C-alpha cells in the first residue's frame, strides 16, 4: 500500500512559500514539466524557484500498465526503467487470434524506476503534500498555502485546480480501468476484444519482466470491471493479486483555465480507444514546460504562455475527436465483422499506415535533450526532496 508522507497532527510540518512555478502532481505529466524547467532562470539570471508537490513519494504509486512506444523511452533516456519489448500486438476476438506486426516496438517499464530517472533530469524542489484547491495564484495544501504566478495541474483526471462542480464518474467522459500484477512471465503483448470480457472496451496482458499486468478497461464508466479482470487473470493461469485501477479520461478538456496550465489526464490528454496516456502526458508536459521556461525568463508574458500552450493542445483536438469516434464505433460493430477487420490488420501496409499515424500524434522526435539540471538547492520548507 502506498503511504502518504504527509503526516498527521504534530508530525505534519508546515509548507508555505512563493515560487515562480508550482507543479501540482509528480507523475508523468508533472515530471515532464519539471524536466523542461531544469536550469531555468529568471530575467536577472538567478535560478527559477520551481516547486513540485504530490501527495505520495515520487514513483510510489503505479498508475498504469506502463506500456509505451520504445522510442519514447529512448528519446527521454529512460531505458534504465525498461522491462520488455514487443514487435507484435496479439489481438484475440471470440473468433480467433491475429498477430499484428508493429512498425515500431512497444515496451513495458518499471514505474518507480522511470519516475526516479525522470526526476533526476530536473532540479526543482519537491514536497509531499495533498492539494486541496486553489484561490487565484494560491494553491491550498494540507500543509499550507503555496503561491506562484505559474501553476500547473498535473494531478490526473480530477482536474482539481479547475473551477466548477468537478468531474465526477459515472456521468463524466471517463473510462474505467483495473488491472492485477501477478508474478509471471510472458512473451506476448496481448489484447482481447470480446463482449464477454467487457461490452465496450478491451482486456490486456502486458508482460514486464518478472511480472504480468493483466487488466480490463471499459469505455462505459458504469460497467464494473473487477469480476472480469479476475476471470481474465485466472483464465490466463495467473493469480488476481496486487490490484491497481483508476478512471481514465477519454475526452480532451481545455489545457488552460483561469490562468492554470493543465497537462496529462487533467487535460484529457489520454488517447481515447487505446487509453494510452503516458506518452501524451509526457508530450504535453514537455510542451507546457517549454512555455513556462520562457515565461519565467521574462521572454513571454504569462498570458502568451497560456495562449500558446492552449493553442498547441487545441491543434490536436481533431485527432482526439476521430479516435473518440472510433471508440464509440468499435463496440457497435458486429463481432464477426470486427474479427474480419482485426484479421485485415495483419497486412503490413495497413498496420504501418495506421500505427504510423497513431505514433505521429505525439512523436518521439518532439523530445529534445534535457536542459542540464543545476545542483539541487536543497529542500523547501518542510520535508524536502525525496524519491521512493
Ligand atoms: C489500469 C490502467 C492501465 C493503464 N495502462 C496504460 C499503459 O499501459 N500505457 C499508457 O500509456 N497509459 C496507460 N494508462 C493511462 C495512464 O495511466 C494515464 O493516462 C497517465 O497515468 C496520466 O498521467 P498523469 O501524469 O497525467 O496523471 P497520473 O499518472 O494520474 O498522476 C497524477 C499525480 O497526481 C497526484 N495527485 C492526485 N491528486 C492529488 C492531490 N489532491 N494532491 C497531491 N497530489 C495528487 C497523484 O499522486 C499522481 O502522482 C492506464 C490507466 C489505467 C487506469
Short mmCIF file of C-alpha atoms and ligand atoms in Angstrom, two decimals:
data_model
loop_
_atom_site.label_atom_id
_atom_site.label_comp_id
_atom_site.label_asym_id
_atom_site.label_seq_id
_atom_site.Cartn_x
_atom_site.Cartn_y
_atom_site.Cartn_z
CA UNK A 1 0.00 0.00 0.00
CA UNK A 2 1.34 3.45 -0.82
CA UNK A 3 1.87 5.62 2.23
CA UNK A 4 1.29 9.32 2.29
CA UNK A 5 4.38 11.07 3.55
CA UNK A 6 2.32 13.98 4.84
CA UNK A 7 1.90 13.05 8.45
CA UNK A 8 -0.95 13.85 10.76
CA UNK A 9 -1.01 16.00 13.88
CA UNK A 10 2.31 17.36 15.17
CA UNK A 11 4.30 15.33 12.68
CA UNK A 12 2.89 17.39 9.85
CA UNK A 13 5.31 20.22 9.09
CA UNK A 14 4.11 23.47 7.63
CA UNK A 15 4.70 24.25 3.98
CA UNK A 16 4.23 27.77 2.67
CA UNK A 17 6.04 29.98 0.20
CA UNK A 18 6.19 31.89 -3.06
CA UNK A 19 7.55 30.27 -6.20
CA UNK A 20 7.96 31.14 -9.87
CA UNK A 21 6.33 27.87 -10.91
CA UNK A 22 4.26 25.41 -8.88
CA UNK A 23 3.79 21.96 -10.42
CA UNK A 24 0.99 20.01 -8.74
CA UNK A 25 1.32 16.28 -9.38
CA UNK A 26 4.60 14.37 -9.78
CA UNK A 27 3.72 11.55 -12.16
CA UNK A 28 4.29 11.51 -15.94
CA UNK A 29 2.93 14.96 -16.80
CA UNK A 30 4.35 16.79 -13.77
CA UNK A 31 7.79 15.19 -14.09
CA UNK A 32 7.91 16.10 -17.81
CA UNK A 33 7.12 19.74 -16.98
CA UNK A 34 9.85 19.73 -14.31
CA UNK A 35 12.37 18.25 -16.78
CA UNK A 36 11.86 21.12 -19.18
CA UNK A 37 12.38 23.62 -16.36
CA UNK A 38 15.78 22.24 -15.32
CA UNK A 39 18.28 25.09 -15.10
CA UNK A 40 15.59 27.70 -15.83
CA UNK A 41 16.49 31.24 -14.87
CA UNK A 42 14.61 34.44 -14.05
CA UNK A 43 15.14 37.66 -16.04
CA UNK A 44 18.01 38.68 -13.70
CA UNK A 45 19.79 35.36 -14.30
CA UNK A 46 19.04 33.95 -10.85
CA UNK A 47 17.73 30.35 -10.64
CA UNK A 48 13.98 29.97 -11.11
CA UNK A 49 12.15 28.84 -7.99
CA UNK A 50 10.18 25.77 -9.03
CA UNK A 51 8.31 23.52 -6.59
CA UNK A 52 6.61 20.21 -7.41
CA UNK A 53 4.17 18.66 -4.94
CA UNK A 54 2.47 15.28 -4.79
CA UNK A 55 0.57 13.52 -2.07
CA UNK A 56 2.78 10.42 -2.46
CA UNK A 57 6.50 9.85 -2.78
CA UNK A 58 7.62 10.09 -6.39
CA UNK A 59 7.22 6.72 -8.10
CA UNK A 60 5.45 5.18 -5.13
CA UNK A 61 2.04 4.65 -6.63
CA UNK A 62 1.93 2.97 -10.03
CA UNK A 63 -0.86 4.41 -12.13
CA UNK A 64 -0.85 2.16 -15.19
CA UNK A 65 0.29 -0.98 -17.04
CA UNK A 66 3.29 1.14 -18.04
CA UNK A 67 3.35 0.38 -21.74
CA UNK A 68 4.83 2.98 -24.13
CA UNK A 69 6.44 3.13 -27.59
CA UNK A 70 10.09 2.16 -27.02
CA UNK A 71 11.23 5.22 -28.98
CA UNK A 72 9.85 7.44 -26.19
CA UNK A 73 11.91 5.65 -23.54
CA UNK A 74 14.96 6.08 -25.76
CA UNK A 75 14.29 9.73 -26.56
CA UNK A 76 13.96 10.58 -22.88
CA UNK A 77 16.97 8.48 -21.89
CA UNK A 78 14.79 6.26 -19.70
CA UNK A 79 15.82 2.82 -20.97
CA UNK A 80 17.14 2.07 -17.48
CA UNK A 81 13.50 1.53 -16.47
CA UNK A 82 12.76 -0.76 -19.43
CA UNK A 83 11.38 -4.25 -18.74
CA UNK A 84 10.31 -5.89 -22.02
CA UNK A 85 9.93 -5.05 -25.73
CA UNK A 86 7.34 -6.30 -28.22
CA UNK A 87 7.33 -6.12 -32.01
CA UNK A 88 3.84 -7.62 -32.38
CA UNK A 89 0.42 -6.94 -30.91
CA UNK A 90 -1.61 -10.13 -30.39
CA UNK A 91 -5.34 -9.41 -30.75
CA UNK A 92 -7.93 -12.01 -29.81
CA UNK A 93 -11.66 -11.85 -30.60
CA UNK A 94 -14.23 -14.60 -29.94
CA UNK A 95 -13.46 -15.87 -33.47
CA UNK A 96 -9.70 -16.17 -33.32
CA UNK A 97 -6.30 -14.55 -32.78
CA UNK A 98 -4.32 -12.25 -35.09
CA UNK A 99 -0.74 -11.08 -34.75
CA UNK A 100 -0.17 -7.52 -35.94
CA UNK A 101 3.43 -6.82 -36.98
CA UNK A 102 4.03 -3.40 -35.46
CA UNK A 103 6.10 -0.86 -37.45
CA UNK A 104 7.66 0.31 -34.17
CA UNK A 105 8.12 -1.55 -30.92
CA UNK A 106 6.21 -1.14 -27.71
CA UNK A 107 7.84 -1.61 -24.30
CA UNK A 108 6.86 -2.03 -20.70
CA UNK A 109 8.79 -0.29 -17.93
CA UNK A 110 9.08 -0.10 -14.17
CA UNK A 111 7.07 2.85 -12.86
CA UNK A 112 9.19 3.70 -9.81
CA UNK A 113 12.40 3.45 -11.80
CA UNK A 114 11.11 5.64 -14.62
CA UNK A 115 9.89 8.30 -12.20
CA UNK A 116 13.24 8.27 -10.40
CA UNK A 117 15.12 8.68 -13.68
CA UNK A 118 12.85 11.47 -14.89
CA UNK A 119 13.14 13.24 -11.54
CA UNK A 120 16.93 13.10 -11.84
CA UNK A 121 16.63 15.14 -15.05
CA UNK A 122 15.04 18.01 -13.13
CA UNK A 123 16.26 20.28 -10.35
CA UNK A 124 13.05 21.62 -8.83
CA UNK A 125 12.24 21.39 -5.14
CA UNK A 126 9.91 18.57 -4.22
CA UNK A 127 7.45 18.31 -1.36
CA UNK A 128 4.85 15.80 -0.29
CA UNK A 129 1.53 17.49 0.25
CA UNK A 130 -2.09 16.92 -0.67
CA UNK A 131 -3.51 19.62 -2.91
CA UNK A 132 -6.95 20.67 -1.74
CA UNK A 133 -7.80 23.55 -4.07
CA UNK A 134 -6.86 26.99 -5.30
CA UNK A 135 -7.79 30.65 -4.88
CA UNK A 136 -6.23 32.76 -7.62
CA UNK A 137 -2.45 32.25 -7.58
CA UNK A 138 -2.56 30.40 -4.26
CA UNK A 139 -2.79 26.61 -4.03
CA UNK A 140 -4.10 25.25 -0.74
CA UNK A 141 -2.48 22.07 0.51
CA UNK A 142 -2.89 20.06 3.70
CA UNK A 143 0.42 21.59 4.88
CA UNK A 144 -0.21 25.21 3.97
CA UNK A 145 -0.62 27.68 1.12
CA UNK A 146 1.74 27.95 -1.84
CA UNK A 147 1.73 30.88 -4.24
CA UNK A 148 3.01 31.14 -7.80
CA UNK A 149 2.07 33.12 -10.92
CA UNK A 150 2.57 29.95 -12.99
CA UNK A 151 0.62 26.94 -11.75
CA UNK A 152 0.39 23.52 -13.40
CA UNK A 153 -2.33 20.98 -12.64
CA UNK A 154 -0.79 17.57 -13.42
CA UNK A 155 -2.98 15.92 -10.78
CA UNK A 156 -4.75 13.44 -13.03
CA UNK A 157 -8.39 13.08 -14.10
CA UNK A 158 -9.92 15.01 -11.17
CA UNK A 159 -8.58 18.30 -12.59
CA UNK A 160 -8.54 19.52 -9.06
CA UNK A 161 -7.44 23.10 -9.78
CA UNK A 162 -10.23 23.90 -12.24
CA UNK A 163 -13.25 25.87 -11.22
CA UNK A 164 -16.71 24.40 -11.17
CA UNK A 165 -18.54 21.49 -9.69
CA UNK A 166 -15.90 18.94 -10.65
CA UNK A 167 -15.76 15.99 -12.93
CA UNK A 168 -17.42 13.02 -11.33
CA UNK A 169 -17.87 9.49 -12.64
CA UNK A 170 -20.02 7.89 -13.93
CA UNK A 171 -21.50 10.99 -15.62
CA UNK A 172 -18.15 12.35 -16.85
CA UNK A 173 -16.42 11.14 -20.05
CA UNK A 174 -14.23 8.66 -18.22
CA UNK A 175 -13.32 5.05 -18.90
CA UNK A 176 -12.77 2.62 -16.07
CA UNK A 177 -9.55 0.60 -15.84
CA UNK A 178 -8.43 -2.08 -13.41
CA UNK A 179 -5.52 -4.48 -13.52
CA UNK A 180 -3.70 -7.05 -11.42
CA UNK A 181 0.05 -7.59 -11.24
CA UNK A 182 0.80 -11.28 -10.64
CA UNK A 183 4.34 -12.63 -10.77
CA UNK A 184 4.96 -14.46 -14.01
CA UNK A 185 6.41 -14.19 -17.46
CA UNK A 186 5.01 -13.92 -20.94
CA UNK A 187 6.20 -13.23 -24.45
CA UNK A 188 3.14 -11.54 -25.97
CA UNK A 189 1.69 -8.07 -25.71
CA UNK A 190 -1.93 -9.20 -25.92
CA UNK A 191 -5.37 -7.64 -26.01
CA UNK A 192 -8.85 -9.18 -26.07
CA UNK A 193 -11.80 -7.56 -27.81
CA UNK A 194 -14.62 -9.70 -26.54
CA UNK A 195 -18.01 -8.62 -25.20
CA UNK A 196 -17.93 -11.48 -22.72
CA UNK A 197 -14.98 -9.70 -21.08
CA UNK A 198 -16.26 -6.15 -21.48
CA UNK A 199 -19.15 -4.92 -23.66
CA UNK A 200 -17.27 -1.78 -24.73
CA UNK A 201 -13.53 -1.84 -24.17
CA UNK A 202 -10.81 -4.45 -24.06
CA UNK A 203 -8.81 -6.73 -21.84
CA UNK A 204 -5.00 -6.84 -21.87
CA UNK A 205 -1.93 -8.68 -20.69
CA UNK A 206 1.32 -6.70 -20.68
CA UNK A 207 4.32 -8.78 -19.56
CA UNK A 208 7.02 -6.78 -17.80
CA UNK A 209 9.97 -9.00 -16.97
CA UNK A 210 9.02 -11.00 -13.91
CA UNK A 211 5.51 -9.54 -13.68
CA UNK A 212 2.34 -9.60 -15.76
CA UNK A 213 -0.07 -6.68 -15.90
CA UNK A 214 -3.48 -8.12 -16.70
CA UNK A 215 -6.48 -5.85 -16.82
CA UNK A 216 -9.80 -4.75 -18.27
CA UNK A 217 -10.80 -1.28 -19.44
CA UNK A 218 -14.39 -0.24 -20.05
CA UNK A 219 -15.29 2.81 -22.13
CA UNK A 220 -18.59 2.77 -20.27
CA UNK A 221 -17.84 4.03 -16.76
CA UNK A 222 -20.94 2.30 -15.37
CA UNK A 223 -19.62 -1.15 -16.25
CA UNK A 224 -17.74 -2.66 -13.29
CA UNK A 225 -14.62 -4.46 -14.40
CA UNK A 226 -13.42 -6.21 -11.25
CA UNK A 227 -15.06 -9.62 -11.75
CA UNK A 228 -13.95 -9.83 -15.35
CA UNK A 229 -10.41 -8.73 -14.52
CA UNK A 230 -10.23 -11.62 -12.04
CA UNK A 231 -11.71 -14.01 -14.64
CA UNK A 232 -9.25 -12.90 -17.31
CA UNK A 233 -6.27 -13.28 -14.96
CA UNK A 234 -7.40 -16.69 -13.73
CA UNK A 235 -8.19 -17.78 -17.29
CA UNK A 236 -4.58 -16.98 -18.15
CA UNK A 237 -3.41 -19.11 -15.23
CA UNK A 238 -2.43 -16.12 -13.08
CA UNK A 239 -3.44 -15.02 -9.62
CA UNK A 240 -5.52 -11.87 -9.27
CA UNK A 241 -3.21 -10.03 -6.89
CA UNK A 242 -1.82 -6.52 -6.46
CA UNK A 243 -4.69 -4.51 -7.90
CA UNK A 244 -4.38 -1.04 -9.32
CA UNK A 245 -7.11 0.87 -11.06
CA UNK A 246 -8.25 4.34 -11.93
CA UNK A 247 -10.56 6.40 -14.07
CA UNK A 248 -9.20 7.21 -17.50
CA UNK A 249 -10.38 10.41 -19.23
CA UNK A 250 -11.28 9.78 -22.85
CA UNK A 251 -12.13 13.32 -23.91
CA UNK A 252 -9.87 16.31 -24.39
CA UNK A 253 -10.51 19.21 -22.00
CA UNK A 254 -9.24 22.81 -22.12
CA UNK A 255 -5.49 22.84 -21.48
CA UNK A 256 -5.71 26.19 -19.71
CA UNK A 257 -8.42 27.58 -17.47
CA UNK A 258 -8.42 30.65 -15.25
CA UNK A 259 -4.69 31.11 -15.55
CA UNK A 260 -3.79 27.48 -14.76
CA UNK A 261 -1.94 25.08 -17.10
CA UNK A 262 -3.35 21.52 -17.28
CA UNK A 263 -1.24 18.63 -18.60
CA UNK A 264 -1.82 14.88 -18.88
CA UNK A 265 -5.05 13.30 -17.64
CA UNK A 266 -6.17 16.60 -16.07
CA UNK A 267 -6.49 17.95 -19.64
CA UNK A 268 -7.91 14.69 -21.03
CA UNK A 269 -4.63 14.11 -22.88
CA UNK A 270 -5.02 10.33 -22.65
CA UNK A 271 -5.87 8.95 -26.10
CA UNK A 272 -9.39 7.52 -26.44
CA UNK A 273 -9.86 3.91 -27.69
CA UNK A 274 -6.39 2.72 -26.67
CA UNK A 275 -6.30 4.54 -23.29
CA UNK A 276 -2.64 5.31 -23.95
CA UNK A 277 -1.96 8.29 -21.72
CA UNK A 278 1.70 8.10 -20.66
CA UNK A 279 3.28 9.17 -23.93
CA UNK A 280 0.79 12.02 -24.29
CA UNK A 281 1.20 13.13 -20.66
CA UNK A 282 4.96 13.35 -21.31
CA UNK A 283 4.43 15.09 -24.66
CA UNK A 284 2.04 17.76 -23.41
CA UNK A 285 4.03 18.09 -20.18
CA UNK A 286 7.13 18.89 -22.25
CA UNK A 287 5.18 21.41 -24.35
CA UNK A 288 3.88 23.06 -21.19
CA UNK A 289 7.33 23.13 -19.57
CA UNK A 290 8.84 24.83 -22.62
CA UNK A 291 6.30 27.65 -22.44
CA UNK A 292 6.83 28.04 -18.69
CA UNK A 293 10.59 28.21 -19.11
CA UNK A 294 10.28 31.19 -21.47
CA UNK A 295 7.70 32.85 -19.21
CA UNK A 296 9.96 32.51 -16.16
CA UNK A 297 12.85 34.04 -18.12
CA UNK A 298 10.67 37.02 -19.00
CA UNK A 299 10.78 36.14 -22.70
CA UNK A 300 7.00 35.64 -22.78
CA UNK A 301 4.21 37.03 -20.68
CA UNK A 302 2.12 34.61 -18.65
CA UNK A 303 -0.80 35.38 -20.98
CA UNK A 304 1.26 34.49 -24.04
CA UNK A 305 2.43 31.25 -22.47
CA UNK A 306 -1.17 30.31 -21.62
CA UNK A 307 -2.40 31.16 -25.12
CA UNK A 308 0.41 29.33 -26.89
CA UNK A 309 0.07 26.18 -24.79
CA UNK A 310 -3.71 26.18 -25.22
CA UNK A 311 -3.31 26.57 -28.99
CA UNK A 312 -0.79 23.72 -29.05
CA UNK A 313 -3.15 21.40 -27.21
CA UNK A 314 -6.15 22.50 -29.29
CA UNK A 315 -4.28 21.77 -32.51
CA UNK A 316 -4.54 18.07 -31.58
CA UNK A 317 -8.27 18.22 -30.96
CA UNK A 318 -9.38 16.75 -34.31
CA UNK A 319 -7.12 13.72 -33.84
CA UNK A 320 -8.55 13.04 -30.38
CA UNK A 321 -12.07 13.55 -31.78
CA UNK A 322 -11.52 10.96 -34.54
CA UNK A 323 -10.14 8.40 -32.15
CA UNK A 324 -13.07 9.02 -29.81
CA UNK A 325 -15.39 8.32 -32.76
CA UNK A 326 -13.61 5.03 -33.27
CA UNK A 327 -14.08 4.30 -29.56
CA UNK A 328 -17.83 4.85 -29.96
CA UNK A 329 -17.99 2.79 -33.17
CA UNK A 330 -15.96 -0.32 -32.36
CA UNK A 331 -18.34 -1.70 -29.68
CA UNK A 332 -21.25 -1.36 -32.13
CA UNK A 333 -19.64 -3.38 -34.91
CA UNK A 334 -20.98 -6.92 -35.27
CA UNK A 335 -18.32 -9.20 -33.71
CA UNK A 336 -17.79 -11.28 -36.87
CA UNK A 337 -17.22 -8.14 -38.93
CA UNK A 338 -14.89 -6.79 -36.26
CA UNK A 339 -12.95 -10.05 -36.39
CA UNK A 340 -12.56 -9.52 -40.15
CA UNK A 341 -11.15 -6.03 -39.54
CA UNK A 342 -8.81 -7.35 -36.84
CA UNK A 343 -7.60 -10.04 -39.26
CA UNK A 344 -7.03 -7.48 -42.05
CA UNK A 345 -4.67 -5.58 -39.75
CA UNK A 346 -2.15 -8.38 -40.19
CA UNK A 347 -1.31 -6.81 -43.54
CA UNK A 348 1.90 -4.89 -43.19
CA UNK A 349 0.77 -1.92 -45.30
CA UNK A 350 -2.36 -1.38 -43.23
CA UNK A 351 -0.65 -1.73 -39.88
CA UNK A 352 2.26 0.51 -40.97
CA UNK A 353 -0.16 3.20 -42.11
CA UNK A 354 -2.43 3.17 -39.05
CA UNK A 355 0.29 2.79 -36.42
CA UNK A 356 2.47 5.36 -38.22
CA UNK A 357 -0.31 7.96 -37.96
CA UNK A 358 -1.02 6.90 -34.40
CA UNK A 359 2.58 7.45 -33.27
CA UNK A 360 2.69 10.79 -35.11
CA UNK A 361 0.04 12.20 -32.74
CA UNK A 362 2.80 12.53 -30.14
CA UNK A 363 6.05 11.64 -31.92
CA UNK A 364 9.29 10.87 -30.07
CA UNK A 365 11.12 13.47 -32.21
CA UNK A 366 9.34 16.11 -30.09
CA UNK A 367 11.74 15.31 -27.25
CA UNK A 368 14.93 17.36 -27.19
CA UNK A 369 17.94 16.66 -24.95
CA UNK A 370 17.17 17.60 -21.37
CA UNK A 371 18.40 21.02 -20.27
CA UNK A 372 21.19 20.47 -17.73
CA UNK A 373 19.81 20.36 -14.17
CA UNK A 374 21.50 22.62 -11.63
CA UNK A 375 22.97 21.22 -8.46
CA UNK A 376 19.99 20.95 -6.19
CA UNK A 377 19.28 23.89 -3.99
CA UNK A 378 18.03 21.57 -1.28
CA UNK A 379 14.56 21.28 0.07
CA UNK A 380 12.00 23.98 0.52
CA UNK A 381 10.49 24.45 3.95
CA UNK A 382 9.26 21.15 5.34
CA UNK A 383 10.07 17.60 4.41
CA UNK A 384 12.37 18.09 1.43
CA UNK A 385 13.06 16.33 -1.82
CA UNK A 386 12.80 12.58 -1.97
CA UNK A 387 12.00 9.72 -4.29
CA UNK A 388 10.65 6.30 -3.38
C1 LIG B 1 -5.43 0.28 -15.21
C2 LIG B 1 -4.78 1.30 -16.12
C3 LIG B 1 -3.77 0.90 -17.00
C4 LIG B 1 -3.18 1.86 -17.86
N1 LIG B 1 -2.19 1.44 -18.69
C5 LIG B 1 -1.58 2.34 -19.50
C6 LIG B 1 -0.49 1.93 -20.33
O1 LIG B 1 -0.04 0.80 -20.31
N2 LIG B 1 0.06 2.87 -21.15
C7 LIG B 1 -0.38 4.16 -21.18
O2 LIG B 1 0.15 4.97 -21.95
N3 LIG B 1 -1.39 4.58 -20.38
C8 LIG B 1 -1.98 3.70 -19.54
N4 LIG B 1 -3.00 4.13 -18.69
C9 LIG B 1 -3.33 5.57 -18.66
C10 LIG B 1 -2.25 6.32 -17.85
O3 LIG B 1 -2.06 5.69 -16.60
C11 LIG B 1 -2.64 7.80 -17.60
O4 LIG B 1 -3.10 8.39 -18.78
C12 LIG B 1 -1.38 8.53 -17.05
O5 LIG B 1 -1.02 7.99 -15.78
C13 LIG B 1 -1.62 10.03 -16.94
O6 LIG B 1 -0.50 10.64 -16.32
P1 LIG B 1 -0.66 11.97 -15.45
O7 LIG B 1 0.71 12.33 -15.01
O8 LIG B 1 -1.46 12.95 -16.19
O9 LIG B 1 -1.58 11.55 -14.22
P2 LIG B 1 -1.35 10.47 -13.08
O10 LIG B 1 -0.40 9.42 -13.53
O11 LIG B 1 -2.71 10.05 -12.65
O12 LIG B 1 -0.65 11.28 -11.90
C14 LIG B 1 -1.29 12.21 -11.11
C15 LIG B 1 -0.40 12.52 -9.92
O13 LIG B 1 -1.05 13.48 -9.11
C16 LIG B 1 -1.04 13.07 -7.77
N5 LIG B 1 -2.23 13.60 -7.11
C17 LIG B 1 -3.52 13.38 -7.44
N6 LIG B 1 -4.33 14.08 -6.63
C18 LIG B 1 -3.53 14.76 -5.79
C19 LIG B 1 -3.77 15.71 -4.75
N7 LIG B 1 -5.01 16.08 -4.40
N8 LIG B 1 -2.71 16.24 -4.11
C20 LIG B 1 -1.45 15.91 -4.44
N9 LIG B 1 -1.16 15.03 -5.41
C21 LIG B 1 -2.19 14.46 -6.09
C22 LIG B 1 -1.00 11.54 -7.81
O14 LIG B 1 -0.44 11.00 -6.62
C23 LIG B 1 -0.14 11.30 -9.04
O15 LIG B 1 1.23 11.22 -8.73
C24 LIG B 1 -3.61 3.21 -17.82
C25 LIG B 1 -4.60 3.60 -16.92
C26 LIG B 1 -5.18 2.66 -16.06
C27 LIG B 1 -6.22 3.11 -15.09
#
